[in-house]
Coordinates of C-alpha atoms in Angstrom, one line a residue:
M22 CA 166.0 93.0 109.0
T23 CA 162.9 92.3 111.1
P24 CA 163.0 88.8 112.6
A25 CA 160.4 86.4 111.2
S26 CA 157.2 86.3 113.3
P27 CA 155.5 83.0 114.3
L28 CA 152.7 83.9 111.8
H29 CA 155.2 84.4 109.0
I30 CA 156.8 81.0 109.7
A31 CA 153.3 79.4 109.9
E32 CA 152.3 80.9 106.5
R33 CA 155.5 79.8 104.8
I34 CA 154.8 76.2 106.0
V35 CA 151.2 76.4 104.7
E36 CA 152.6 77.7 101.4
A37 CA 155.0 74.8 101.2
V38 CA 152.1 72.4 101.8
L39 CA 150.1 74.0 98.9
A40 CA 153.2 73.7 96.7
Q41 CA 153.4 70.0 97.8
K42 CA 157.0 70.6 99.0
L43 CA 155.9 69.4 102.4
A44 CA 154.0 66.1 102.5
P45 CA 151.9 64.3 105.2
G46 CA 154.2 62.8 107.8
D47 CA 157.1 65.1 107.1
R48 CA 159.0 66.1 110.3
L49 CA 159.5 69.8 111.1
G50 CA 162.6 70.0 113.2
E51 CA 162.6 73.0 115.6
Q52 CA 166.3 73.7 115.3
E53 CA 166.3 73.4 111.5
L54 CA 163.4 75.9 111.3
A55 CA 165.0 78.2 113.8
D56 CA 168.2 78.2 111.7
N57 CA 166.3 78.7 108.5
F58 CA 164.3 81.7 109.7
A59 CA 167.1 83.0 112.0
V60 CA 164.9 83.0 115.1
S61 CA 164.8 81.2 118.4
R62 CA 163.2 77.9 119.0
T63 CA 160.7 79.6 121.2
V64 CA 159.4 81.5 118.1
V65 CA 159.3 78.3 116.1
R66 CA 157.3 76.6 118.8
E67 CA 154.8 79.5 118.8
A68 CA 154.4 78.9 115.0
M69 CA 153.9 75.2 115.5
V70 CA 151.2 75.8 118.1
Q71 CA 149.4 78.1 115.6
L72 CA 149.7 75.4 112.9
Q73 CA 148.5 72.8 115.4
A74 CA 145.4 74.9 116.1
R75 CA 144.8 75.2 112.4
G76 CA 145.0 71.4 112.0
F77 CA 148.3 71.2 110.0
V78 CA 150.8 69.7 112.4
Q79 CA 150.8 67.4 115.4
V80 CA 153.5 66.8 118.0
Q81 CA 154.7 63.3 118.9
P82 CA 156.4 63.0 122.4
R83 CA 160.2 62.8 122.2
K84 CA 160.0 62.9 118.4
G85 CA 158.9 66.4 117.5
W86 CA 156.5 68.1 115.1
F87 CA 155.0 66.4 112.0
I88 CA 152.8 67.4 109.1
V89 CA 149.4 65.7 109.8
Q90 CA 148.2 62.8 107.8
P91 CA 144.5 63.5 107.3
S92 CA 142.1 60.5 107.6
A93 CA 139.7 59.8 104.8
D94 CA 136.8 61.3 106.8
E95 CA 138.8 64.5 107.5
A96 CA 139.6 64.8 103.8
R97 CA 136.0 64.4 102.9
D98 CA 135.0 67.0 105.5
A99 CA 137.5 69.5 104.0
F100 CA 136.2 68.9 100.4
A101 CA 132.6 69.3 101.6
A102 CA 133.4 72.6 103.4
R103 CA 135.1 73.8 100.2
R104 CA 132.0 73.1 98.1
I105 CA 129.8 75.0 100.5
I106 CA 132.1 78.0 100.8
E107 CA 133.2 78.3 97.2
S108 CA 129.7 77.9 95.7
G109 CA 128.5 80.5 98.2
I110 CA 131.1 83.0 97.0
L111 CA 129.8 82.8 93.5
Q112 CA 126.3 83.9 94.8
E113 CA 127.6 87.5 94.4
A114 CA 128.9 87.1 90.9
G115 CA 126.3 89.5 89.6
K116 CA 128.4 92.5 90.3
P117 CA 130.7 94.0 87.6
M118 CA 133.1 91.1 86.8
Q119 CA 135.5 92.5 84.2
T120 CA 138.4 93.1 86.6
V121 CA 137.7 89.8 88.5
I122 CA 137.7 87.8 85.2
G123 CA 140.8 89.6 83.9
N124 CA 142.7 88.7 87.1
L125 CA 141.5 85.1 87.1
R126 CA 142.6 84.7 83.5
K127 CA 146.0 86.0 84.4
H128 CA 146.2 83.4 87.2
I129 CA 145.3 80.7 84.7
A130 CA 147.9 81.9 82.3
H131 CA 150.5 81.5 85.1
E132 CA 149.1 78.0 85.7
K133 CA 149.6 77.1 82.1
N134 CA 153.1 78.4 82.1
A135 CA 154.1 76.4 85.2
I136 CA 152.6 73.3 83.5
D137 CA 154.5 73.9 80.3
E138 CA 157.7 74.4 82.2
A139 CA 157.2 71.3 84.3
D140 CA 157.6 73.4 87.5
A141 CA 156.0 71.0 89.9
A142 CA 156.0 73.2 93.0
T143 CA 154.8 76.4 91.3
R144 CA 152.2 74.4 89.3
A145 CA 150.8 72.7 92.5
F146 CA 150.7 76.0 94.4
L147 CA 149.0 77.9 91.6
L148 CA 146.3 75.3 90.9
A149 CA 145.4 75.3 94.6
D150 CA 145.7 79.1 94.9
F151 CA 143.1 79.6 92.1
H152 CA 140.4 79.0 94.6
V153 CA 141.9 81.4 97.1
C154 CA 142.3 83.9 94.3
L155 CA 138.7 83.6 93.3
A156 CA 137.6 84.4 96.9
E157 CA 140.0 87.4 97.1
Q158 CA 138.8 88.7 93.7
M159 CA 135.2 88.5 94.8
G160 CA 136.2 90.7 97.9
H161 CA 136.0 88.0 100.5
K162 CA 139.3 88.3 102.4
L163 CA 138.1 86.4 105.5
L164 CA 136.8 83.5 103.4
A165 CA 140.0 83.6 101.4
D166 CA 142.0 82.9 104.5
T167 CA 139.6 80.1 105.5
L168 CA 139.8 78.7 102.0
R169 CA 143.6 78.8 102.0
D170 CA 143.6 76.4 105.0
L171 CA 140.9 74.2 103.6
T172 CA 142.7 74.0 100.2
A173 CA 145.9 73.1 102.0
R174 CA 144.1 70.3 103.8
T175 CA 142.8 68.9 100.6
T176 CA 146.2 69.2 99.1
L177 CA 147.6 67.1 101.9
A178 CA 144.8 64.6 101.2
A179 CA 145.7 64.6 97.4
T180 CA 149.3 63.9 98.3
L181 CA 148.5 61.2 100.8
Y182 CA 145.8 59.4 98.8
Q183 CA 147.6 59.7 95.5
S184 CA 145.3 61.8 93.4
T185 CA 145.0 60.9 89.7
H186 CA 143.6 64.3 88.8
S187 CA 146.1 65.8 86.3
A188 CA 147.3 69.4 86.4
S189 CA 146.2 70.1 82.9
Q190 CA 142.7 68.8 83.7
S191 CA 142.5 71.1 86.7
C192 CA 143.6 74.0 84.7
A193 CA 141.0 73.3 82.0
E194 CA 138.3 73.1 84.6
H195 CA 139.4 76.4 86.0
E196 CA 139.1 77.9 82.5
R197 CA 135.5 76.6 82.1
I198 CA 134.5 78.2 85.4
V199 CA 135.9 81.6 84.4
Q200 CA 134.3 81.3 81.0
A201 CA 130.9 80.7 82.6
L202 CA 131.4 83.8 84.8
E203 CA 132.4 85.8 81.8
D204 CA 129.2 84.6 80.0
G205 CA 127.2 85.9 83.0
D206 CA 126.0 82.3 83.8
T207 CA 126.5 82.2 87.5
D208 CA 124.5 79.0 87.9
A209 CA 126.7 77.2 85.4
A210 CA 129.9 78.6 87.1
K211 CA 128.7 77.3 90.5
Q212 CA 127.9 73.8 89.0
L213 CA 131.2 73.6 87.2
L214 CA 133.0 74.6 90.5
I215 CA 131.2 72.0 92.5
E216 CA 131.9 69.4 89.8
H217 CA 135.6 70.3 89.8
I218 CA 136.0 69.9 93.5
G219 CA 134.1 66.6 93.3
T220 CA 136.2 65.3 90.5
V221 CA 139.4 66.0 92.5
E222 CA 137.9 64.3 95.6
R223 CA 136.8 61.2 93.6
S224 CA 140.3 60.9 92.1
L225 CA 141.7 60.1 95.6
A226 CA 142.4 56.4 96.4
F227 CA 140.6 56.2 99.7
A228 CA 140.8 52.8 101.3
P229 CA 137.3 51.2 102.0
D230 CA 136.1 52.2 105.4
E231 CA 136.2 49.4 108.0
P232 CA 135.3 49.4 111.7
P233 CA 138.3 50.0 114.1
E234 CA 137.9 46.5 115.5
A235 CA 138.2 44.9 112.1
E236 CA 141.2 47.1 111.2
A237 CA 142.9 46.0 114.5
A238 CA 142.1 42.4 113.8
N239 CA 143.5 42.6 110.3
R240 CA 146.7 44.2 111.6
L241 CA 147.1 41.5 114.2
R242 CA 146.4 38.7 111.6
N243 CA 149.0 40.2 109.2
A244 CA 151.5 40.6 112.0
L245 CA 151.2 36.9 112.9
T246 CA 151.6 35.6 109.4
P247 CA 154.6 33.2 109.4
V248 CA 157.8 34.8 108.2
S249 CA 159.3 33.3 105.0
R250 CA 162.5 31.6 105.9
V251 CA 165.4 31.0 103.5
G252 CA 166.8 27.5 103.3

């Protein structure tokens, strides 16, 4: 059997993020990964460096590699980038769409099945992967790769900031997008797609922004609050 490459390991980790099986702040032990993929720690480190360059992991001295915890601004940037790219993809929706629509409907059927079976990991992965699938079906392989990373970043944000957007709601919104494409109404499909991404973003519980000085002052104030004593 061919040993796992750094790229293969990196893609498996991104897939686990999309499935919400890895969460922000999770530690990625080099030895555990090396054992899991039957490779050396050198290969694992190469995979981690790739993921670091893609913005998914960070290294902490003497502690190891960890899944990043995106800031509110980083999350907003990822959602904004997705809106621009995904709406642009639909610009070319005028070409024959029968095969595209058929494949997207199959994808949605898999989403519904995962929701019905309460398969949380598969459900999360498929709902995120719908957007990658849309790019692939429209013939944009390069953009599909970019969208996979952006969608994984927004998935981390949804996990970290406790999204209230339900799986069934996402699936229903996907259906409306595909129906608009099938009806030949590209403008409506684009608007529905933009609204869908915006709805997911607005469902996140971002803390109100405050200046770093105020944040530091609040932390110090809280730290110096007298400790309750018993007796």
